[in-house]
Amino acid sequence: MPRAIRLLTYNVHSCFGTDRRLDPARIGEVIRECGPDIIALQEVDVGRARSGGMDQAQMIAAHLRMESQFHPALHLEEERYGDAVLTALPMRLVKAESLPSSGEPRGALWVEVDIGHLKLQVIVTHLGLRGAERIRQATALLGPGWLGGIRQSESRVVLAGDLNAVARSSAYRALAGHLRDAQLLSNARPRPTFPSRLPLLRLDHVFVGDGIGVKACRVHDSPLARSASDHLPLLVELELEPHRRSIEKDNLPTYGSGAPPLP
């Protein structure tokens, strides 16, 4: 049977809302409204003066009773800024590195989440503002050090984040040539995520690989979400198909005492 997982991607804008109020707890409440199992966050501050020196990844994770992995795309002395993954499921860090950038530094974070017999590979990123830069970053993510090195026969793959790319952009098309856009796999019409008060652009995406179905996908636009950040979160309900090897293992006969079967 497929395993159901709820995954959320959310650019939290350093926890500064559209009302200019700094409030990580409010971000946590928006996430709680969605009830996700795995959360991909972008624009997370850790130790930055502008946000009071707080560790936003840890604060939001504690609010939700989850664990976090954080990767700083930008690291200036004690100030860090980047992406995070939060979950209460068993998780391990696989890779966290910079991506080719000509403007503001960008990076990607890759974690492996254990879901029963399945290993879900979750990569979160926040691509640059310039088209040529995004193409270089998308190409790097599709290369052997990232998505190109994952054997989808053994793992399930999700790429999530603020790609700063609409569907007609070259970076989006490059990624869509290898993975599938979750919003296009659901029965609902694709909805924009930015800006949160009057969404016009579909910049935040979840791409899925082989063996993953999409049961539902929606942009969460509650009153709280419209004020907590300049982006709206995107929630996807995924159905993870078991690997053939797991199916075969589950279907093996058992003999109770461990004795060999009778001839």
Coordinates of N, CA and C in Angstrom, one line a residue, residues 2-3 12-13 24 26 40 43 59 79 83 102 107 110 113 117-118 141 152 157 165 183 186 209 221 224 230 245:
P2 N 0.5 2.3 -0.7 CA 1.2 3.6 -0.7 C 1.2 4.2 0.7
R3 N 2.3 4.9 1.1 CA 2.4 5.6 2.3 C 2.0 7.1 2.1
V12 N 9.7 31.8 4.6 CA 9.2 32.5 5.8 C 9.7 33.9 6.0
H13 N 10.5 34.4 5.0 CA 10.9 35.8 5.0 C 11.5 36.3 6.3
P24 N 8.4 34.4 14.9 CA 8.6 33.0 14.5 C 7.4 32.2 15.0
R26 N 4.3 32.9 15.1 CA 3.2 33.0 14.1 C 3.5 32.1 12.9
A40 N 9.8 22.1 4.5 CA 10.9 22.7 3.8 C 10.8 24.2 3.9
E43 N 14.7 31.2 3.6 CA 14.9 32.5 4.2 C 14.7 32.4 5.7
M59 N 13.8 27.4 16.8 CA 12.6 27.9 17.5 C 11.3 27.4 16.8
E79 N 26.5 35.4 11.8 CA 25.2 35.5 11.2 C 25.0 34.5 10.0
D83 N 18.3 27.7 4.4 CA 17.2 26.8 4.2 C 17.2 25.8 5.4
S102 N 25.9 34.3 -8.7 CA 26.6 35.5 -9.1 C 26.1 36.7 -8.2
G107 N 22.1 28.1 -1.8 CA 22.5 26.8 -1.5 C 21.4 25.8 -1.6
W110 N 20.0 18.7 1.6 CA 19.5 17.3 1.2 C 19.4 16.5 2.5
V113 N 14.8 11.0 4.9 CA 13.7 10.8 5.9 C 13.3 9.3 5.8
H117 N 9.6 1.3 5.4 CA 10.6 0.7 4.5 C 11.2 1.7 3.5
L118 N 10.6 2.8 3.4 CA 11.0 3.8 2.4 C 12.0 4.8 2.9
L141 N 21.8 21.2 -9.6 CA 20.9 20.3 -8.8 C 20.5 19.0 -9.6
Q152 N 16.5 6.2 -8.3 CA 15.1 6.3 -7.9 C 14.5 4.9 -7.7
V157 N 12.1 10.7 -4.3 CA 12.7 12.0 -4.4 C 11.7 13.1 -4.4
A165 N 10.9 31.1 -9.9 CA 10.7 30.7 -11.3 C 9.3 30.4 -11.6
Q183 N 1.8 20.5 -8.3 CA 0.6 21.2 -8.5 C -0.1 20.8 -9.8
S186 N -2.3 17.3 -9.3 CA -3.5 17.2 -8.5 C -4.7 17.7 -9.3
G209 N 9.7 12.8 -7.9 CA 10.2 11.8 -8.8 C 9.4 10.6 -9.0
D221 N -3.9 29.7 2.3 CA -4.1 31.2 2.3 C -5.0 31.7 3.4
L224 N -4.0 34.2 8.8 CA -2.8 34.2 9.4 C -1.6 34.1 8.4
D230 N 5.8 37.1 3.3 CA 5.4 37.6 2.0 C 5.1 36.5 1.0
R245 N 11.3 -4.2 -4.1 CA 12.0 -5.1 -3.1 C 11.3 -5.2 -1.8

